Structure formats: structure tokens, C-alpha cells
Amino acid sequence: QVQLLESGGGLVQAGGSLRLSCAASGLRLSMYDMAWYRQAPGKEREMVARISNPGATNYADAVKGRFTISRDNAKATVALQMNNLRPDDTAVYYCKATARMGPRYYWGQGTQVTVSS
């Protein structure tokens, strides 16, 4: 059974930092591209950052230079370091695993990030 478990969300003031973590189980992380998405109230879910294996990354324009995605296949974890947070970063953040071969993908349950002004 595949499970993605996000952690690290919380309440932070504007300009602060948070580090999100996604712990994967039931799959071999090296066989998946990993990504973080977010969904703010009343808005569609959007991609924030993506990392392939072995490690090519791309970011949404809104977070470039502030967020960094990384992965540790041995520990089966993916992290999102978020610096200089802004109120418009407030959202539920989701971890997604997409198989490099085949149509499989999996979502985590999400973790709330709230940035106060």
C-alpha cells in the first residue's frame, strides 16, 4: 500500500521559513518523479516544485528563488524548503509521486501552511 505522509506545515509570519517533508512508503522512490502542489481556498491546485530522478528541478514562477525541493531516495523522503514566505503562499501543500514508467500517481493528504502578514 502506497502512502505519502506530509509534515512540517504550520503558522509562520511573513518573511519566515518552513520546511515541509514528505515520507513515502510502499514504493521505490527512485522510480518516481516527485512534486509539491498547493491549493489555496477557492483556487485550483497548482504545481509548486518538481524534482525528477536523479534530480532535475523546476519551480513555479511565484516561488523561484524562495523555495527549494530536494529528495533522498535512500530515506524515501522529499523536502520543500520555503524561505521568505508571503501571505499568498498560504495553502494546503500536497506531495505527489508520479511513476516514471506507466500511468501511476499518488497524492498525500496535505499539510496546511498559513503565512500571516
PDB file of C-alpha atoms in Angstrom, residues 55-103:
ATOM      1  CA  GLY A  55      17.401  15.471  -9.563  1.00  0.00           C
ATOM      2  CA  ALA A  56      16.426  17.934 -12.273  1.00  0.00           C
ATOM      3  CA  THR A  57      14.143  20.552 -10.744  1.00  0.00           C
ATOM      4  CA  ASN A  58      11.662  23.134 -11.884  1.00  0.00           C
ATOM      5  CA  TYR A  59       9.595  25.676  -9.989  1.00  0.00           C
ATOM      6  CA  ALA A  60       6.534  27.800 -10.376  1.00  0.00           C
ATOM      7  CA  ASP A  61       7.472  31.395 -11.143  1.00  0.00           C
ATOM      8  CA  ALA A  62       5.851  32.548  -7.896  1.00  0.00           C
ATOM      9  CA  VAL A  63       8.312  30.581  -5.750  1.00  0.00           C
ATOM     10  CA  LYS A  64      11.552  30.715  -7.753  1.00  0.00           C
ATOM     11  CA  GLY A  65      14.433  31.853  -5.601  1.00  0.00           C
ATOM     12  CA  ARG A  66      12.492  31.264  -2.380  1.00  0.00           C
ATOM     13  CA  PHE A  67      11.640  27.540  -2.378  1.00  0.00           C
ATOM     14  CA  THR A  68      13.964  24.573  -2.840  1.00  0.00           C
ATOM     15  CA  ILE A  69      12.882  20.994  -3.467  1.00  0.00           C
ATOM     16  CA  SER A  70      15.154  18.060  -2.674  1.00  0.00           C
ATOM     17  CA  ARG A  71      14.926  14.301  -2.420  1.00  0.00           C
ATOM     18  CA  ASP A  72      16.642  11.482  -0.571  1.00  0.00           C
ATOM     19  CA  ASN A  73      15.863   8.180  -2.260  1.00  0.00           C
ATOM     20  CA  ALA A  74      17.605   6.153   0.441  1.00  0.00           C
ATOM     21  CA  LYS A  75      15.378   7.673   3.117  1.00  0.00           C
ATOM     22  CA  ALA A  76      12.352   7.792   0.805  1.00  0.00           C
ATOM     23  CA  THR A  77      11.731  11.432   1.575  1.00  0.00           C
ATOM     24  CA  VAL A  78      11.166  14.628  -0.362  1.00  0.00           C
ATOM     25  CA  ALA A  79      11.560  18.043   1.213  1.00  0.00           C
ATOM     26  CA  LEU A  80      10.446  21.546   0.343  1.00  0.00           C
ATOM     27  CA  GLN A  81      12.421  24.328   1.981  1.00  0.00           C
ATOM     28  CA  MET A  82      10.356  27.504   1.926  1.00  0.00           C
ATOM     29  CA  ASN A  83      12.049  30.812   2.692  1.00  0.00           C
ATOM     30  CA  ASN A  84      10.832  34.401   2.686  1.00  0.00           C
ATOM     31  CA  LEU A  85       7.240  33.228   2.939  1.00  0.00           C
ATOM     32  CA  ARG A  86       4.446  35.555   1.912  1.00  0.00           C
ATOM     33  CA  PRO A  87       0.748  35.622   2.833  1.00  0.00           C
ATOM     34  CA  ASP A  88      -0.132  34.445  -0.686  1.00  0.00           C
ATOM     35  CA  ASP A  89       1.825  31.234  -0.003  1.00  0.00           C
ATOM     36  CA  THR A  90      -0.981  30.251   2.384  1.00  0.00           C
ATOM     37  CA  ALA A  91      -2.438  26.957   1.165  1.00  0.00           C
ATOM     38  CA  VAL A  92      -2.655  23.253   1.763  1.00  0.00           C
ATOM     39  CA  TYR A  93       0.536  21.708   0.382  1.00  0.00           C
ATOM     40  CA  TYR A  94       0.424  18.247  -1.171  1.00  0.00           C
ATOM     41  CA  CYS A  95       3.118  15.778  -2.110  1.00  0.00           C
ATOM     42  CA  LYS A  96       2.686  13.873  -5.382  1.00  0.00           C
ATOM     43  CA  ALA A  97       4.549  10.862  -6.734  1.00  0.00           C
ATOM     44  CA  THR A  98       4.330  10.158 -10.473  1.00  0.00           C
ATOM     45  CA  ALA A  99       5.725   6.929 -11.887  1.00  0.00           C
ATOM     46  CA  ARG A 100       8.472   7.446 -14.447  1.00  0.00           C
ATOM     47  CA  MET A 101       7.094   4.473 -16.379  1.00  0.00           C
ATOM     48  CA  GLY A 102       3.364   3.924 -16.609  1.00  0.00           C
ATOM     49  CA  PRO A 103       0.323   5.953 -15.553  1.00  0.00           C
TER      50      PRO A 103
END
